[in-house]
PDB file of C-alpha atoms in Angstrom:
ATOM      1  CA  MET A   1      17.693 124.072  61.078  1.00 58.00           C
ATOM      2  CA  SER A   2      18.337 126.923  58.681  1.00 70.00           C
ATOM      3  CA  MET A   3      15.915 129.711  57.885  1.00 71.00           C
ATOM      4  CA  PHE A   4      15.470 128.239  54.415  1.00 74.00           C
ATOM      5  CA  SER A   5      14.102 124.957  55.788  1.00 83.00           C
ATOM      6  CA  ILE A   6      11.148 126.937  57.159  1.00 86.00           C
ATOM      7  CA  PHE A   7       9.998 127.297  53.565  1.00 88.00           C
ATOM      8  CA  ASN A   8      10.172 123.512  53.100  1.00 87.00           C
ATOM      9  CA  VAL A   9       8.155 122.861  56.252  1.00 90.00           C
ATOM     10  CA  SER A  10       5.493 125.449  55.447  1.00 91.00           C
ATOM     11  CA  GLY A  11       5.431 124.398  51.797  1.00 91.00           C
ATOM     12  CA  SER A  12       4.769 120.784  52.725  1.00 91.00           C
ATOM     13  CA  ALA A  13       1.964 121.889  55.066  1.00 93.00           C
ATOM     14  CA  ILE A  14       0.407 124.063  52.360  1.00 95.00           C
ATOM     15  CA  SER A  15       0.492 121.143  49.925  1.00 94.00           C
ATOM     16  CA  ALA A  16      -1.079 118.786  52.476  1.00 94.00           C
ATOM     17  CA  GLN A  17      -3.833 121.262  53.389  1.00 96.00           C
ATOM     18  CA  SER A  18      -4.537 121.828  49.708  1.00 95.00           C
ATOM     19  CA  GLN A  19      -5.119 118.108  49.261  1.00 96.00           C
ATOM     20  CA  ARG A  20      -7.336 118.123  52.361  1.00 96.00           C
ATOM     21  CA  LEU A  21      -9.414 120.947  50.838  1.00 96.00           C
ATOM     22  CA  ASN A  22      -9.826 118.932  47.623  1.00 96.00           C
ATOM     23  CA  VAL A  23     -11.128 115.928  49.573  1.00 96.00           C
ATOM     24  CA  VAL A  24     -13.543 118.136  51.537  1.00 96.00           C
ATOM     25  CA  ALA A  25     -14.819 119.647  48.270  1.00 96.00           C
ATOM     26  CA  SER A  26     -15.403 116.158  46.874  1.00 94.00           C
ATOM     27  CA  ASN A  27     -17.259 115.130  50.032  1.00 94.00           C
ATOM     28  CA  LEU A  28     -19.465 118.221  49.958  1.00 95.00           C
ATOM     29  CA  ALA A  29     -20.222 117.740  46.269  1.00 93.00           C
ATOM     30  CA  ASN A  30     -21.465 114.216  47.004  1.00 91.00           C
ATOM     31  CA  ALA A  31     -23.228 114.928  50.320  1.00 91.00           C
ATOM     32  CA  ASP A  32     -26.695 114.499  48.813  1.00 88.00           C
ATOM     33  CA  ALA A  33     -25.802 111.716  46.395  1.00 87.00           C
ATOM     34  CA  VAL A  34     -27.957 108.597  46.374  1.00 87.00           C
ATOM     35  CA  ALA A  35     -26.732 105.094  45.702  1.00 78.00           C
ATOM     36  CA  GLY A  36     -26.362 104.085  42.101  1.00 67.00           C
ATOM     37  CA  PRO A  37     -27.921 101.055  40.449  1.00 63.00           C
ATOM     38  CA  ASP A  38     -25.252  98.831  42.007  1.00 69.00           C
ATOM     39  CA  GLY A  39     -26.549  99.793  45.480  1.00 69.00           C
ATOM     40  CA  LYS A  40     -23.271 101.353  46.557  1.00 81.00           C
ATOM     41  CA  GLY A  41     -23.468 104.930  47.767  1.00 85.00           C
ATOM     42  CA  TYR A  42     -20.742 107.526  48.081  1.00 90.00           C
ATOM     43  CA  LYS A  43     -18.648 107.142  51.216  1.00 91.00           C
ATOM     44  CA  GLY A  44     -16.995 110.243  52.593  1.00 92.00           C
ATOM     45  CA  ARG A  45     -13.213 110.354  52.652  1.00 94.00           C
ATOM     46  CA  GLN A  46     -10.728 111.900  55.033  1.00 95.00           C
ATOM     47  CA  VAL A  47      -7.060 112.754  54.713  1.00 95.00           C
ATOM     48  CA  ILE A  48      -4.552 111.166  57.094  1.00 95.00           C
ATOM     49  CA  PHE A  49      -1.417 113.221  57.724  1.00 94.00           C
ATOM     50  CA  GLU A  50       2.038 112.006  58.647  1.00 91.00           C
ATOM     51  CA  THR A  51       4.934 114.002  60.049  1.00 89.00           C
ATOM     52  CA  VAL A  52       8.221 113.976  58.195  1.00 84.00           C
ATOM     53  CA  PRO A  53      11.061 114.195  60.739  1.00 82.00           C
ATOM     54  CA  MET A  54      14.237 116.078  59.959  1.00 74.00           C
ATOM     55  CA  GLY A  55      16.696 113.719  58.370  1.00 70.00           C
ATOM     56  CA  SER A  56      20.053 113.933  56.752  1.00 49.00           C
ATOM     57  CA  ASP A  57      18.483 115.619  53.724  1.00 59.00           C
ATOM     58  CA  ALA A  58      17.106 118.406  56.001  1.00 53.00           C
ATOM     59  CA  SER A  59      13.551 117.896  54.817  1.00 71.00           C
ATOM     60  CA  ALA A  60      10.938 118.119  57.522  1.00 81.00           C
ATOM     61  CA  GLY A  61       7.259 118.830  57.530  1.00 86.00           C
ATOM     62  CA  VAL A  62       4.054 116.985  56.872  1.00 89.00           C
ATOM     63  CA  ARG A  63       2.696 114.830  54.076  1.00 88.00           C
ATOM     64  CA  VAL A  64      -0.498 112.994  53.273  1.00 92.00           C
ATOM     65  CA  SER A  65       0.010 109.353  54.170  1.00 92.00           C
ATOM     66  CA  SER A  66      -3.381 108.179  52.879  1.00 94.00           C
ATOM     67  CA  VAL A  67      -6.935 109.112  52.057  1.00 95.00           C
ATOM     68  CA  GLN A  68      -9.338 106.772  53.826  1.00 95.00           C
ATOM     69  CA  GLU A  69     -13.029 106.130  53.366  1.00 93.00           C
ATOM     70  CA  ASN A  70     -15.401 106.848  56.223  1.00 90.00           C
ATOM     71  CA  ASN A  71     -16.584 103.532  57.704  1.00 90.00           C
ATOM     72  CA  GLN A  72     -19.878 104.851  59.050  1.00 90.00           C
ATOM     73  CA  PRO A  73     -22.934 103.193  57.515  1.00 90.00           C
ATOM     74  CA  LEU A  74     -24.696 104.908  54.654  1.00 89.00           C
ATOM     75  CA  ARG A  75     -27.893 106.791  55.544  1.00 88.00           C
ATOM     76  CA  LYS A  76     -31.177 105.165  54.604  1.00 89.00           C
ATOM     77  CA  MET A  77     -34.343 107.207  54.229  1.00 88.00           C
ATOM     78  CA  HIS A  78     -37.814 105.807  53.664  1.00 91.00           C
ATOM     79  CA  ASN A  79     -39.111 107.213  50.385  1.00 88.00           C
ATOM     80  CA  PRO A  80     -40.995 104.529  48.435  1.00 88.00           C
ATOM     81  CA  GLY A  81     -41.795 106.917  45.559  1.00 88.00           C
ATOM     82  CA  HIS A  82     -38.129 107.587  44.760  1.00 85.00           C
ATOM     83  CA  PRO A  83     -36.805 105.868  41.601  1.00 84.00           C
ATOM     84  CA  SER A  84     -33.741 104.599  43.510  1.00 81.00           C
ATOM     85  CA  ALA A  85     -35.752 103.058  46.359  1.00 82.00           C
ATOM     86  CA  ASP A  86     -35.110  99.409  47.210  1.00 83.00           C
ATOM     87  CA  ALA A  87     -37.797  96.755  47.689  1.00 86.00           C
ATOM     88  CA  GLN A  88     -38.574  98.018  51.220  1.00 89.00           C
ATOM     89  CA  GLY A  89     -38.882 101.619  49.984  1.00 88.00           C
ATOM     90  CA  TYR A  90     -35.562 102.881  51.381  1.00 87.00           C
ATOM     91  CA  VAL A  91     -33.201 105.156  49.486  1.00 86.00           C
ATOM     92  CA  THR A  92     -29.496 104.917  50.357  1.00 86.00           C
ATOM     93  CA  HIS A  93     -27.691 108.256  50.730  1.00 89.00           C
ATOM     94  CA  SER A  94     -24.023 109.075  51.300  1.00 91.00           C
ATOM     95  CA  ASN A  95     -22.592 109.065  54.815  1.00 91.00           C
ATOM     96  CA  VAL A  96     -21.206 112.608  54.480  1.00 93.00           C
ATOM     97  CA  ASN A  97     -22.179 115.057  57.224  1.00 93.00           C
ATOM     98  CA  PRO A  98     -22.152 118.520  55.590  1.00 94.00           C
ATOM     99  CA  VAL A  99     -21.737 120.328  58.927  1.00 96.00           C
ATOM    100  CA  GLU A 100     -18.622 118.308  59.816  1.00 95.00           C
ATOM    101  CA  GLU A 101     -17.241 118.878  56.330  1.00 95.00           C
ATOM    102  CA  MET A 102     -17.735 122.640  56.595  1.00 96.00           C
ATOM    103  CA  VAL A 103     -15.861 122.649  59.924  1.00 97.00           C
ATOM    104  CA  ASN A 104     -13.124 120.565  58.297  1.00 95.00           C
ATOM    105  CA  MET A 105     -12.982 123.023  55.389  1.00 96.00           C
ATOM    106  CA  ILE A 106     -12.639 126.027  57.718  1.00 97.00           C
ATOM    107  CA  SER A 107      -9.893 124.259  59.671  1.00 96.00           C
ATOM    108  CA  ALA A 108      -7.966 123.370  56.506  1.00 96.00           C
ATOM    109  CA  SER A 109      -8.361 126.899  55.157  1.00 96.00           C
ATOM    110  CA  ARG A 110      -7.056 128.443  58.387  1.00 97.00           C
ATOM    111  CA  SER A 111      -4.093 126.063  58.468  1.00 95.00           C
ATOM    112  CA  TYR A 112      -3.301 126.979  54.873  1.00 96.00           C
ATOM    113  CA  GLN A 113      -3.472 130.715  55.695  1.00 97.00           C
ATOM    114  CA  ASN A 114      -1.295 130.279  58.781  1.00 96.00           C
ATOM    115  CA  ASN A 115       1.424 128.566  56.775  1.00 95.00           C
ATOM    116  CA  VAL A 116       1.352 131.328  54.177  1.00 96.00           C
ATOM    117  CA  GLU A 117       1.850 133.806  57.032  1.00 97.00           C
ATOM    118  CA  VAL A 118       4.797 131.777  58.332  1.00 94.00           C
ATOM    119  CA  MET A 119       6.411 131.954  54.903  1.00 93.00           C
ATOM    120  CA  ASN A 120       5.798 135.705  54.638  1.00 95.00           C
ATOM    121  CA  THR A 121       7.282 136.290  58.097  1.00 93.00           C
ATOM    122  CA  ALA A 122      10.348 134.188  57.300  1.00 91.00           C
ATOM    123  CA  LYS A 123      10.820 136.125  54.052  1.00 92.00           C
ATOM    124  CA  THR A 124      10.597 139.432  55.903  1.00 93.00           C
ATOM    125  CA  LEU A 125      13.134 138.278  58.503  1.00 90.00           C
ATOM    126  CA  LEU A 126      15.566 137.135  55.810  1.00 88.00           C
ATOM    127  CA  LEU A 127      15.255 140.460  54.001  1.00 90.00           C
ATOM    128  CA  LYS A 128      15.884 142.374  57.257  1.00 90.00           C
ATOM    129  CA  THR A 129      18.946 140.210  57.883  1.00 86.00           C
ATOM    130  CA  LEU A 130      20.292 141.044  54.424  1.00 85.00           C
ATOM    131  CA  GLN A 131      19.647 144.750  55.018  1.00 88.00           C
ATOM    132  CA  MET A 132      21.661 144.644  58.253  1.00 86.00           C
ATOM    133  CA  GLY A 133      24.719 143.565  56.263  1.00 73.00           C
ATOM    134  CA  GLN A 134      24.660 146.651  54.034  1.00 74.00           C
TER     135      GLN A 134
END
């Protein structure tokens, strides 16, 4: 593994964490959404990662294999005065837990920052190696 492949590994991780942050932002934006007229509410999504082993092309790292919907049931709250209430007076809300999403956002943000630090450290080491040759 060459020093330059570190940039590929960290770059793939940064890209994957960026996509994870986008999904978290979408989940948080729809955390208080109620079901539409079709009765289907917003279901939270989560990113599934997959490792990319080193192959003959020397690419290794991580990638997003899929974005899956959360299978937990939608929340129902009794509010007969709400315009979106069903015949029993229940309003269907999304299944997004804002606290879990905030933890997920912090985790993704830290992973992103860590990979930026890895790239900066690798750059510094390569520059020091070039300076030794002078």
